[in-house]
Coordinates of C-alpha atoms in Angstrom, one line a residue:
M8 CA 85.5 48.1 -7.0
N9 CA 86.1 44.4 -6.5
P10 CA 87.6 43.2 -3.3
G11 CA 90.9 41.5 -3.7
C12 CA 90.2 38.5 -1.6
T13 CA 87.1 36.8 0.0
L14 CA 87.2 34.4 2.9
I15 CA 84.3 32.3 4.1
A16 CA 85.0 30.6 7.4
F17 CA 82.7 27.9 8.7
L18 CA 82.8 27.1 12.4
K19 CA 80.8 24.2 14.0
G20 CA 80.6 24.8 17.7
K21 CA 80.1 22.3 20.5
P22 CA 76.5 22.6 21.7
E23 CA 77.6 23.0 25.4
K24 CA 79.9 25.9 24.4
R25 CA 77.6 27.7 22.1
D26 CA 77.1 30.8 24.2
E27 CA 80.8 31.2 24.9
L28 CA 81.7 30.7 21.2
L29 CA 79.1 33.1 20.0
A30 CA 80.4 35.8 22.4
V31 CA 83.9 35.3 21.1
L32 CA 82.8 35.4 17.5
R33 CA 80.7 38.6 18.0
A34 CA 83.8 40.2 19.7
F35 CA 85.7 39.8 16.4
V36 CA 83.3 42.0 14.4
E37 CA 84.1 45.6 15.4
P38 CA 87.9 45.3 15.6
T39 CA 88.0 43.5 12.2
R40 CA 85.8 46.0 10.5
A41 CA 88.2 48.7 11.8
E42 CA 91.2 47.1 10.1
A43 CA 92.5 49.1 7.2
G44 CA 92.0 46.4 4.5
S45 CA 88.6 45.2 5.6
V46 CA 85.9 45.8 3.0
E47 CA 83.1 43.7 4.5
Y48 CA 82.9 41.4 7.5
H49 CA 79.7 39.6 8.6
L50 CA 79.0 36.9 11.1
H51 CA 76.1 34.5 10.2
I52 CA 74.3 31.8 12.2
S53 CA 72.6 28.9 10.4
D54 CA 68.8 28.9 10.3
T55 CA 68.8 25.1 10.8
D56 CA 71.7 24.5 13.1
P57 CA 72.2 27.0 16.0
N58 CA 75.8 25.7 16.5
L59 CA 76.9 26.4 12.9
F60 CA 78.4 29.9 12.2
F61 CA 80.2 31.4 9.3
F62 CA 82.0 34.6 8.6
Y63 CA 81.7 36.2 5.1
E64 CA 84.7 38.5 4.6
N65 CA 86.0 40.7 1.8
W66 CA 89.4 42.2 1.9
R67 CA 91.2 44.8 -0.3
T68 CA 94.2 42.5 -0.8
R69 CA 95.3 39.0 0.2
K70 CA 98.1 40.8 2.1
D71 CA 95.4 42.6 4.2
L72 CA 93.7 39.3 4.9
D73 CA 97.0 37.6 5.9
E74 CA 97.7 40.5 8.3
H75 CA 94.2 40.1 9.7
L76 CA 94.8 36.4 10.4
E77 CA 97.9 37.4 12.4
M78 CA 96.0 39.7 14.7
P79 CA 96.5 38.8 18.4
Y80 CA 92.7 38.2 19.1
L81 CA 92.5 35.7 16.2
K82 CA 95.7 34.0 17.1
S83 CA 94.4 33.6 20.7
F84 CA 91.2 32.1 19.4
F85 CA 93.0 29.7 17.1
D86 CA 95.2 28.5 20.0
R87 CA 92.1 27.4 21.9
R88 CA 89.6 26.8 19.1
M89 CA 89.1 23.1 19.7
D90 CA 87.9 23.8 23.2
L91 CA 84.9 25.5 21.6
L92 CA 84.5 23.7 18.2
E93 CA 83.4 20.2 17.2
K94 CA 85.7 20.2 14.2
E95 CA 88.4 22.2 12.6
V96 CA 87.5 25.6 11.1
D97 CA 86.8 25.3 7.4
L98 CA 88.4 28.3 5.6
Q99 CA 87.4 28.8 2.0
F100 CA 89.5 31.4 0.2
M101 CA 87.8 32.9 -2.9
T102 CA 88.0 35.5 -5.6
M103 CA 84.9 37.5 -6.3
D104 CA 83.8 37.1 -9.9
S105 CA 80.9 39.5 -10.2
A106 CA 81.2 43.3 -9.9
Y107 CA 81.1 44.8 -6.4
D108 CA 79.0 47.9 -7.0
R109 CA 77.9 49.0 -3.5

């Protein structure tokens, strides 16, 4: 089965807000994984920059991803994101080309 939609989201946090941002991002993991269309959802931290985070997400359909982006906890974050981030979130929407065989 190949997921219908992949999202990679890069977030560059303000150094003085790192702990707060990391707590917020970690709090996204469990509720997102519980969403009906979520296939895979992982938070990563850069090995070379402790303030650079990214989410790797696979979704059953683009509709599922769009519904995820409307979740209250994400909308709340996006409303105040620039208090925690050095620059805007970089969202990269992708389509998986190789087989997803796990």
